[in-house]
Coordinates of C-alpha atoms in Angstrom, one line a residue:
Chain A
M1 CA 27.3 -17.3 34.9
A2 CA 30.3 -14.8 33.9
A3 CA 32.7 -17.3 35.5
S4 CA 31.0 -20.3 33.8
L5 CA 31.2 -18.5 30.4
V6 CA 35.0 -18.0 30.9
R7 CA 35.7 -21.0 31.8
M8 CA 34.2 -22.8 28.7
I9 CA 36.1 -20.4 26.5
A10 CA 39.0 -20.8 28.1
D11 CA 38.9 -24.4 28.0
G12 CA 38.0 -24.5 24.5
R13 CA 34.7 -26.1 24.7
L14 CA 32.4 -23.2 23.5
P15 CA 34.5 -22.0 20.7
A16 CA 34.6 -25.7 19.8
A17 CA 31.0 -26.2 20.0
I18 CA 30.4 -22.7 17.9
A19 CA 32.9 -24.2 15.1
R20 CA 31.2 -27.4 15.0
S21 CA 27.7 -25.9 15.1
L22 CA 28.7 -23.5 12.4
G23 CA 30.2 -26.1 10.1
R24 CA 26.8 -27.8 10.2
L25 CA 25.1 -24.8 9.6
A26 CA 27.1 -23.2 6.9
Q27 CA 26.9 -27.1 4.9
G28 CA 23.1 -26.6 5.2
Y29 CA 22.9 -23.2 4.5
F30 CA 24.7 -23.3 1.5
L31 CA 23.2 -26.0 0.0
S32 CA 19.7 -24.3 1.1
V33 CA 20.5 -21.5 -1.0
A34 CA 22.1 -23.1 -3.7
L35 CA 18.7 -25.0 -4.2
G36 CA 16.2 -22.5 -2.8
V37 CA 16.8 -19.3 -5.0
P38 CA 16.8 -21.5 -8.4
L39 CA 13.8 -23.1 -7.0
G40 CA 12.3 -19.5 -6.2
L41 CA 13.1 -18.2 -9.7
L42 CA 11.5 -21.4 -11.8
I43 CA 8.4 -21.3 -9.7
A44 CA 8.0 -17.5 -10.4
Q45 CA 8.9 -18.0 -14.1
L46 CA 6.9 -21.4 -15.3
P47 CA 3.4 -21.1 -14.9
R48 CA 3.2 -25.1 -15.1
F49 CA 5.9 -25.8 -12.2
R50 CA 4.3 -23.4 -10.0
Q51 CA 1.1 -24.8 -10.2
V52 CA 2.4 -28.2 -9.3
V53 CA 5.1 -27.0 -6.9
R54 CA 3.9 -24.1 -5.1
P55 CA 1.4 -25.5 -3.2
L56 CA 3.5 -28.0 -2.1
V57 CA 6.4 -25.7 -0.9
M58 CA 3.9 -23.7 1.1
G59 CA 2.3 -26.8 2.6
L60 CA 5.7 -28.0 3.4
Q61 CA 6.4 -24.4 5.0
A62 CA 3.7 -24.9 7.6
L63 CA 5.9 -28.1 8.8
P64 CA 8.3 -27.0 11.9
S65 CA 11.7 -27.8 10.5
I66 CA 12.6 -30.2 13.6
T67 CA 9.6 -32.6 12.5
W68 CA 12.0 -34.0 9.7
L69 CA 14.5 -35.0 12.3
P70 CA 13.0 -38.4 12.9
L71 CA 12.3 -39.1 8.8
A72 CA 16.2 -37.8 8.9
I73 CA 17.4 -40.1 11.1
L74 CA 15.9 -42.9 9.7
W75 CA 17.4 -42.2 6.2
F76 CA 20.8 -40.8 7.0
G77 CA 21.3 -42.7 10.5
L78 CA 22.8 -40.6 13.4
S79 CA 24.8 -38.8 11.4
D80 CA 25.5 -35.1 10.9
A81 CA 23.9 -35.4 7.7
A82 CA 20.9 -36.0 9.3
I83 CA 21.2 -32.7 11.3
V84 CA 22.0 -30.9 8.0
F85 CA 18.9 -32.1 6.4
V86 CA 17.0 -30.9 8.9
V87 CA 18.7 -27.3 8.6
V88 CA 18.0 -27.6 4.7
M89 CA 14.5 -28.4 5.4
G90 CA 14.2 -25.6 7.5
S91 CA 15.4 -23.0 5.3
L92 CA 15.3 -24.0 1.8
L93 CA 11.4 -23.4 1.3
A94 CA 11.6 -20.0 3.0
I95 CA 14.2 -18.8 0.9
A96 CA 12.6 -20.2 -2.3
I97 CA 9.2 -18.3 -1.2
A98 CA 10.9 -15.4 -0.4
S99 CA 12.8 -15.7 -4.4
E100 CA 9.6 -16.0 -5.9
G101 CA 8.1 -13.0 -4.1
A102 CA 11.3 -10.8 -5.0
V103 CA 10.7 -11.6 -8.7
Q104 CA 7.0 -11.1 -8.7
Q105 CA 8.0 -7.6 -7.3
M106 CA 10.1 -6.8 -9.7
N107 CA 9.7 -4.2 -12.1
P108 CA 8.0 -6.0 -15.5
L109 CA 9.5 -3.2 -17.6
L110 CA 13.1 -4.6 -17.1
S111 CA 12.0 -8.2 -18.1
M112 CA 10.0 -6.6 -21.1
Q113 CA 13.1 -4.8 -21.7
A114 CA 15.4 -7.8 -21.9
R115 CA 13.1 -9.5 -24.0
A116 CA 13.3 -6.4 -26.2
L117 CA 16.9 -6.5 -26.7
G118 CA 17.4 -9.9 -27.6
V119 CA 18.5 -11.4 -23.9
E120 CA 16.9 -14.8 -23.7
G121 CA 17.7 -18.0 -21.9
F122 CA 20.7 -18.7 -18.9
R123 CA 21.7 -14.8 -20.0
Y124 CA 18.3 -13.7 -19.1
Y125 CA 18.2 -16.0 -15.7
S126 CA 21.3 -15.0 -14.5
G127 CA 22.0 -11.4 -15.7
V128 CA 18.3 -10.1 -15.2
L129 CA 16.0 -12.2 -13.1
L130 CA 18.4 -13.0 -10.5
P131 CA 19.9 -9.4 -9.9
G132 CA 16.6 -7.8 -10.6
A133 CA 15.0 -10.1 -7.9
F134 CA 18.3 -9.7 -5.3
P135 CA 17.3 -7.2 -3.0
G136 CA 14.5 -9.3 -2.2
I137 CA 16.1 -12.2 -2.4
V138 CA 18.7 -10.8 0.4
T139 CA 15.9 -10.5 2.5
G140 CA 14.8 -14.2 1.8
L141 CA 18.4 -15.4 2.5
K142 CA 18.5 -12.7 5.9
L143 CA 15.1 -14.7 6.7
G144 CA 16.4 -18.4 5.8
W145 CA 19.6 -18.0 7.8
S146 CA 17.3 -17.3 10.9
F147 CA 15.4 -20.7 10.2
A148 CA 18.4 -22.6 9.5
W149 CA 20.0 -21.5 13.2
R150 CA 16.8 -22.3 14.7
A151 CA 16.6 -25.8 13.0
L152 CA 19.9 -26.4 13.7
M153 CA 19.7 -25.6 17.2
A154 CA 16.5 -27.8 17.8
G155 CA 18.1 -30.9 16.3
E156 CA 21.3 -31.0 18.2
L157 CA 19.3 -30.7 21.4
L158 CA 17.2 -33.6 20.6
F159 CA 19.9 -35.5 18.9
V160 CA 23.4 -35.3 20.9
S161 CA 26.2 -35.2 18.9
G162 CA 28.6 -32.3 19.8
G163 CA 27.8 -28.5 19.2
L164 CA 26.1 -26.0 21.0
G165 CA 22.8 -27.8 21.4
Q166 CA 24.7 -30.5 23.0
L167 CA 26.5 -28.2 25.4
L168 CA 22.9 -26.7 26.3
H169 CA 21.8 -30.4 26.9
V170 CA 24.7 -31.2 29.3
G171 CA 24.6 -28.3 31.3
R172 CA 20.6 -29.8 31.8
E173 CA 21.9 -32.9 32.3
L174 CA 24.6 -32.0 35.1
L175 CA 21.6 -29.4 36.6
D176 CA 24.7 -26.4 35.7
L177 CA 21.9 -23.7 35.3
S178 CA 24.9 -21.1 35.0
Q179 CA 26.1 -23.1 32.1
V180 CA 22.7 -23.7 30.4
M181 CA 22.5 -19.4 30.0
A182 CA 26.3 -19.2 29.0
V183 CA 25.7 -21.5 26.3
M184 CA 22.2 -19.7 25.3
L185 CA 24.3 -16.2 26.1
G186 CA 26.8 -17.8 22.8
I187 CA 23.6 -18.9 20.7
I188 CA 22.4 -15.1 20.6
A189 CA 25.9 -13.9 20.2
V190 CA 26.5 -15.9 17.2
G191 CA 23.1 -14.9 15.7
V192 CA 23.0 -11.3 16.1
A193 CA 26.7 -11.4 15.0
V194 CA 25.8 -13.2 12.1
D195 CA 22.6 -11.1 11.3
R196 CA 24.3 -7.7 12.0
L197 CA 27.9 -8.3 10.7
L198 CA 27.2 -10.3 7.6
F199 CA 23.2 -9.7 6.3
E200 CA 23.2 -5.9 7.1
T201 CA 26.0 -4.9 5.8
L202 CA 25.2 -7.2 2.4
E203 CA 21.6 -5.4 2.3
L204 CA 22.8 -2.1 2.8
R205 CA 25.7 -2.4 -0.1
V206 CA 22.7 -4.2 -2.2
R207 CA 20.1 -1.7 -1.5
R208 CA 22.4 1.5 -2.4
R209 CA 24.0 -0.2 -5.5
W210 CA 20.4 -0.7 -6.5
G211 CA 19.6 2.5 -5.9
L212 CA 16.9 1.9 -3.1
L213 CA 18.2 3.9 -0.5
A214 CA 17.2 7.2 -0.2
P215 CA 20.4 9.6 -1.4
S216 CA 21.9 10.8 2.0
Chain B
M1 CA -7.8 44.3 -46.9
L2 CA -7.1 43.0 -50.0
R3 CA -3.5 42.5 -49.2
G4 CA -4.9 40.5 -45.9
L5 CA -6.5 38.3 -47.3
L6 CA -3.8 37.9 -50.3
S7 CA -1.5 36.7 -47.7
G8 CA -4.3 34.3 -45.8
V9 CA -4.4 32.8 -49.0
A10 CA -1.2 32.6 -49.5
G11 CA -0.5 31.3 -45.5
R12 CA -3.0 28.5 -46.5
W13 CA -1.6 27.5 -49.4
R14 CA 2.2 27.3 -48.2
Q15 CA 0.8 25.5 -45.6
R16 CA -0.9 22.8 -47.5
R17 CA 2.5 22.5 -49.4
L18 CA 4.1 21.7 -46.2
L19 CA 1.9 19.5 -45.0
V20 CA 0.9 16.9 -47.6
P21 CA -1.2 13.7 -47.8
S22 CA 2.1 11.3 -48.0
T23 CA 2.3 9.2 -51.1
D24 CA 3.6 5.6 -51.6
K25 CA 7.2 5.7 -52.5
G26 CA 8.2 2.1 -53.8
E27 CA 9.0 -0.7 -51.5
A28 CA 7.7 -0.6 -48.1
K29 CA 10.6 -1.6 -45.3
I30 CA 7.5 -2.4 -42.8
A31 CA 4.3 -3.1 -44.3
V32 CA 1.2 -3.4 -41.8
S33 CA -1.6 -4.7 -43.9
R34 CA -5.3 -4.6 -42.8
V35 CA -4.1 -5.2 -38.8
A36 CA -7.0 -5.6 -36.5
H37 CA -6.4 -6.1 -32.8
S38 CA -8.8 -6.8 -29.7
Y39 CA -8.3 -7.0 -26.2
R40 CA -11.1 -9.5 -25.2
D41 CA -14.4 -7.3 -26.3
V42 CA -12.4 -3.9 -26.7
E43 CA -11.5 -3.2 -30.3
A44 CA -8.2 -1.3 -30.2
L45 CA -7.4 -1.6 -34.0
K46 CA -9.8 -2.0 -37.1
N47 CA -8.1 -2.1 -40.4
V48 CA -4.9 -0.4 -40.5
T49 CA -2.7 -0.5 -43.5
L50 CA 0.7 1.4 -43.2
N51 CA 3.7 1.5 -45.3
I52 CA 6.9 2.7 -43.5
H53 CA 10.0 3.0 -45.8
H54 CA 13.5 2.8 -45.3
G55 CA 15.1 5.7 -43.4
E56 CA 11.6 7.7 -42.7
F57 CA 10.9 8.7 -39.6
V58 CA 7.4 8.2 -38.8
C59 CA 5.6 9.5 -36.1
L60 CA 2.0 7.8 -34.9
L61 CA -0.4 10.3 -33.2
G62 CA -3.6 10.3 -31.5
P63 CA -5.4 10.5 -28.3
S64 CA -5.0 8.3 -25.8
G65 CA -6.6 4.8 -26.8
C66 CA -6.3 5.2 -30.0
G67 CA -4.5 2.3 -30.4
K68 CA -1.3 3.7 -31.5
T69 CA 0.6 2.0 -28.8
T70 CA -1.2 -1.0 -29.5
L71 CA -0.1 -0.6 -33.1
L72 CA 3.7 -0.1 -32.3
Y73 CA 4.0 -3.3 -29.8
A74 CA 2.7 -5.3 -32.8
L75 CA 5.7 -4.0 -34.9
A76 CA 7.9 -4.8 -32.1
G77 CA 6.1 -8.4 -31.9
Q78 CA 4.9 -7.7 -28.1
V79 CA 1.4 -8.3 -29.2
S80 CA 0.5 -10.5 -31.7
P81 CA -2.5 -8.8 -33.7
T82 CA -6.3 -10.9 -34.1
F83 CA -5.9 -9.9 -37.6
G84 CA -3.7 -9.0 -40.7
N85 CA -0.1 -8.8 -41.4
I86 CA 2.9 -7.3 -40.3
T87 CA 6.0 -7.8 -42.1
I88 CA 9.4 -6.3 -41.6
D89 CA 12.0 -6.4 -44.9
G90 CA 9.7 -8.9 -46.0
E91 CA 9.4 -11.0 -43.5
P92 CA 6.5 -11.6 -40.8
V93 CA 6.9 -10.5 -37.5
K94 CA 6.7 -13.0 -34.8
G95 CA 7.7 -12.4 -31.5
P96 CA 10.2 -9.4 -30.0
S97 CA 13.4 -9.2 -31.7
P98 CA 16.7 -6.6 -31.2
D99 CA 16.4 -6.1 -34.9
R100 CA 13.4 -3.9 -34.5
L101 CA 14.0 -2.5 -31.1
L102 CA 11.2 -1.2 -28.6
M103 CA 12.3 1.6 -26.3
F104 CA 9.7 2.2 -23.4
Q105 CA 8.2 5.5 -22.0
E106 CA 10.9 4.9 -18.7
A107 CA 14.5 4.6 -19.8
A108 CA 14.1 0.8 -18.6
L109 CA 18.0 0.6 -17.5
F110 CA 19.4 -2.1 -15.4
P111 CA 19.7 -0.5 -12.0
W112 CA 22.3 -2.8 -10.8
L113 CA 24.8 -2.0 -13.6
T114 CA 26.6 1.3 -14.6
V115 CA 25.7 3.2 -17.8
R116 CA 29.2 1.6 -19.4
Q117 CA 27.8 -2.0 -18.3
N118 CA 24.3 -1.2 -19.2
L119 CA 25.3 -0.9 -22.9
H120 CA 27.8 -3.5 -22.7
F121 CA 25.3 -6.0 -21.3
A122 CA 22.6 -5.5 -24.0
L123 CA 25.5 -5.7 -26.8
R124 CA 27.2 -9.0 -25.7
S125 CA 24.3 -11.0 -27.5
K126 CA 25.2 -9.2 -30.8
E127 CA 28.7 -8.1 -30.6
R128 CA 31.2 -11.1 -29.7
S129 CA 34.3 -9.2 -30.0
K130 CA 35.1 -7.2 -26.6
R131 CA 37.3 -4.6 -28.3
R132 CA 34.7 -3.6 -31.1
R133 CA 31.8 -3.6 -28.2
E134 CA 34.0 -1.3 -26.4
D135 CA 34.3 1.3 -29.5
L136 CA 31.0 1.3 -29.9
V137 CA 30.0 2.1 -26.7
R138 CA 32.5 5.0 -26.3
K139 CA 31.2 6.1 -29.8
Y140 CA 27.6 6.5 -28.6
I141 CA 28.1 7.6 -25.2
R142 CA 29.8 10.3 -27.2
R143 CA 27.0 11.0 -29.5
V144 CA 24.2 11.0 -26.6
Q145 CA 26.9 13.2 -24.6
L146 CA 27.0 11.4 -21.7
E147 CA 31.2 11.5 -21.9
G148 CA 32.0 11.4 -17.9
F149 CA 29.3 9.7 -16.8
E150 CA 30.1 6.2 -18.0
D151 CA 30.8 4.9 -14.5
A152 CA 27.3 6.2 -12.9
L153 CA 24.7 4.0 -12.1
P154 CA 21.0 5.2 -13.1
H155 CA 19.8 6.1 -10.0
Q156 CA 22.4 8.7 -10.0
L157 CA 21.6 10.2 -13.2
S158 CA 18.6 12.7 -14.1
A159 CA 15.6 11.2 -16.2
G160 CA 16.7 13.0 -19.2
M161 CA 20.3 11.5 -18.8
R162 CA 18.9 8.3 -18.4
M163 CA 16.6 8.5 -21.5
R164 CA 20.2 9.3 -23.6
V165 CA 21.4 6.0 -21.9
S166 CA 18.5 4.7 -23.2
L167 CA 19.0 5.5 -26.4
A168 CA 22.4 5.0 -26.8
R169 CA 22.1 1.3 -25.6
A170 CA 19.6 1.0 -28.6
L171 CA 21.6 2.6 -31.1
T172 CA 24.3 0.5 -30.2
M173 CA 22.1 -2.3 -30.7
N174 CA 22.1 -1.0 -34.6
P175 CA 18.4 -2.2 -35.1
A176 CA 16.7 -2.1 -38.7
V177 CA 14.1 -0.3 -36.7
L178 CA 13.8 1.6 -33.8
L179 CA 10.3 1.5 -32.2
M180 CA 9.7 4.4 -29.5
D181 CA 6.6 4.5 -27.2
E182 CA 6.2 8.1 -26.0
P183 CA 9.9 8.1 -24.9
F184 CA 9.7 11.8 -23.8
A185 CA 6.7 12.0 -22.0
A186 CA 7.6 11.5 -18.7
L187 CA 10.2 14.7 -19.4
D188 CA 9.8 18.0 -18.2
A189 CA 9.4 20.7 -21.0
Q190 CA 13.0 21.4 -21.3
T191 CA 14.8 18.2 -21.1
R192 CA 11.9 17.3 -23.7
G193 CA 13.1 19.9 -26.0
Q194 CA 17.0 19.1 -25.5
M195 CA 15.7 15.7 -26.3
H196 CA 13.9 16.4 -29.2
Q197 CA 17.2 18.7 -30.8
L198 CA 19.6 15.2 -29.6
L199 CA 17.3 12.7 -31.4
Q200 CA 17.1 15.2 -34.6
R201 CA 20.9 15.1 -34.6
V202 CA 21.1 11.6 -34.2
W203 CA 18.6 10.7 -36.2
L204 CA 20.2 13.2 -39.6
E205 CA 23.6 11.2 -38.4
T206 CA 22.2 7.5 -38.8
R207 CA 19.1 7.7 -40.8
K208 CA 17.7 4.6 -39.0
T209 CA 13.8 3.8 -40.0
V210 CA 11.9 5.1 -36.6
V211 CA 8.2 4.9 -35.5
F212 CA 7.6 7.1 -32.8
V213 CA 4.6 7.2 -30.7
T214 CA 3.3 10.1 -29.1
H215 CA -0.1 12.2 -28.3
D216 CA 1.9 15.5 -29.1
V217 CA 1.6 17.3 -31.7
R218 CA 4.1 19.6 -31.8
E219 CA 6.4 16.8 -30.6
A220 CA 5.4 14.7 -33.9
L221 CA 5.9 17.7 -36.2
V222 CA 9.3 18.4 -34.9
L223 CA 10.6 15.0 -35.3
G224 CA 8.7 13.3 -37.8
D225 CA 9.1 13.0 -41.9
R226 CA 5.5 11.6 -41.6
V227 CA 3.0 12.2 -39.1
V228 CA 0.3 9.1 -39.3
V229 CA -2.4 10.5 -37.3
M230 CA -5.0 7.9 -35.7
A231 CA -8.4 8.4 -34.2
M232 CA -10.4 6.2 -31.6
R233 CA -13.2 3.5 -31.5
P234 CA -12.0 1.8 -32.7
G235 CA -8.9 2.6 -33.2
H236 CA -8.1 3.6 -36.8
I237 CA -5.9 5.7 -39.0
L238 CA -7.4 9.0 -39.8
T239 CA -4.7 11.0 -42.5
D240 CA -1.2 10.1 -43.2
L241 CA 0.8 13.4 -43.8
E242 CA 4.0 14.5 -44.9
V243 CA 5.9 16.9 -43.0
R244 CA 7.9 19.3 -45.1
L245 CA 10.1 21.4 -42.8
P246 CA 14.0 21.6 -43.0
R247 CA 15.7 20.0 -40.0
P248 CA 16.7 20.8 -37.8
R249 CA 13.2 22.0 -36.3
D250 CA 12.6 24.4 -33.9
P251 CA 9.2 23.9 -32.0
D252 CA 8.4 27.4 -31.7
D253 CA 8.8 27.7 -35.6
E254 CA 5.7 29.7 -36.9
K255 CA 5.1 27.2 -39.7
L256 CA 5.0 24.4 -37.0
V257 CA 2.8 26.0 -34.9
L258 CA 0.1 26.6 -37.7
M259 CA 0.4 22.9 -39.0
S260 CA 0.1 21.5 -35.4
R261 CA -2.8 23.7 -35.3
Q262 CA -4.4 22.4 -38.2
I263 CA -3.6 19.1 -36.8
R264 CA -5.4 19.7 -33.7
E265 CA -8.5 20.9 -35.3
M266 CA -8.6 17.8 -37.1
L267 CA -8.3 15.9 -34.4
R268 CA -10.9 17.9 -32.3
R269 CA -13.1 17.3 -35.3
A270 CA -12.8 13.6 -35.3
G271 CA -13.0 13.4 -31.7
A272 CA -16.4 15.3 -31.7
A273 CA -17.7 13.4 -34.5
E274 CA -17.2 9.8 -32.6
R275 CA -18.2 10.8 -29.2
P276 CA -18.8 12.9 -26.6
G277 CA -16.4 12.9 -24.4
P278 CA -13.0 14.6 -22.7
E279 CA -10.5 15.3 -25.4
E280 CA -7.2 13.6 -24.9
V281 CA -4.9 15.4 -27.3
E282 CA -2.4 17.4 -25.6
E283 CA -3.3 21.0 -26.2
R284 CA -0.1 23.0 -26.4
D285 CA -1.2 26.6 -27.9
G286 CA 1.4 29.4 -29.0
Q287 CA 4.5 30.2 -27.0
G288 CA 4.1 31.1 -23.9
E289 CA 3.0 27.7 -22.1
G290 CA 3.0 27.5 -18.8
P291 CA 4.9 24.6 -16.9
P292 CA 4.0 21.1 -18.4
V293 CA 1.1 19.2 -16.7
A294 CA 1.3 15.5 -16.9
R295 CA -1.8 15.6 -18.7
S296 CA -1.0 12.2 -20.6
V297 CA -2.9 9.3 -18.9
P298 CA 0.0 6.7 -17.9
T299 CA -0.4 4.6 -20.7
R300 CA -1.3 1.1 -19.9
A301 CA 1.1 -1.1 -22.0
P302 CA -0.4 -3.7 -23.7
R303 CA -0.1 -7.2 -22.5
P304 CA 2.7 -8.6 -24.3
V305 CA 1.9 -12.2 -25.5
G306 CA 4.2 -14.6 -27.0
A307 CA 7.3 -16.5 -26.0
R308 CA 8.2 -16.5 -22.5
F309 CA 11.2 -17.6 -21.0

């Protein structure tokens, strides 16, 4: 397995697959964040909107994201867009739900103080609500990322078009057990790396700045 | 014995002169007229009429649940009373506005912003020029004696310092009226004393119109030009007294202690007449008082109504 891992790294198959997968992931994930966070804030702030949208979001969240793939292929064809769509459906709702929860957990005094100070509209959303809920949102982003990563792997496995999932698929076709396991190792490595390096650091920094850590 | 009697009479006479029923002094800045407010079936305020003049420091004093906070929130526009009118400078109060700024029991600073950024953020909607903003921020940070802490985050400061930041933030906004909801109730006795001195000094410099809610009789007497004593069930004004003591005032001043005893007695009688039940006004007797006990029931802020974002 180690030999297989080294060989795949050496001939560039594994790095290329990782790059391809991460590229798709980045597209889908950033789209999810860009849509999911505002969606969550709006659900938390507008009661009418919440009544309509929240049950919908909760219902769709119960659907495993990979079940969107057939629909995505019908809509977008056998393209990257289909996989990106699956990734978005995998993480968007989780991020929205977490963002909504983060707003609900915010100290209500801050919103009242903002109103008392005459901070309204966009300045309220961007300057009070978003940073106020940010520690909770970061947790949601982390969760969303792991959902996105899973959705991507499932998508790539089923719908062969490069990336780590395909490498795994090829390994299975060739009955090459060591390649399968080596690719799995790669998937774990990427997952852990992003989780540890990116999110742990971000979470720690935010919590420190917001004063949510016990002083050490 | 005769001398004792005489001095007793003289003392009473002096006392009465120091604490007189307040009289109407012309045009009111804040006019509260026959205001009543109910939360569902609970009558929080009934037939409250009160005039506050420009530059006055008015303390609303009363036991928990007497509606003083509701009245303050109504002035702030966070609560719209079910009956009656409130006008400020002739304009009816509709919703919150930075022109009648409300300060809470907690400092309510934005925890992700430094002291300086907190002040700037609030001011940005009011003052467009960055230079002027910086000048104002510097001026008020100096006024509340927080130089050197401009770049500290709120959680790095003590509770008293946070309250000072909150005060500075309120003052930079230069509101027509400053509304304070037991801002020092959560502080320890010593810090509270310091805040009283600071607030008195700042007030003497700025002469803002202030409405200050408290359940601490001595705090009211130290700070207020007028002490509006309220009683409960339903919340109404018991009496409206003018405090004629020179500033800055010392909470241990003999005359002040005497006056506070008088007011407490009045509240006790009002409480006993209305209901059997625990006396909730903070009792602080004499000089040698023990450590402050958090006797104040955590104030339940009235639910804000009005515009949503």
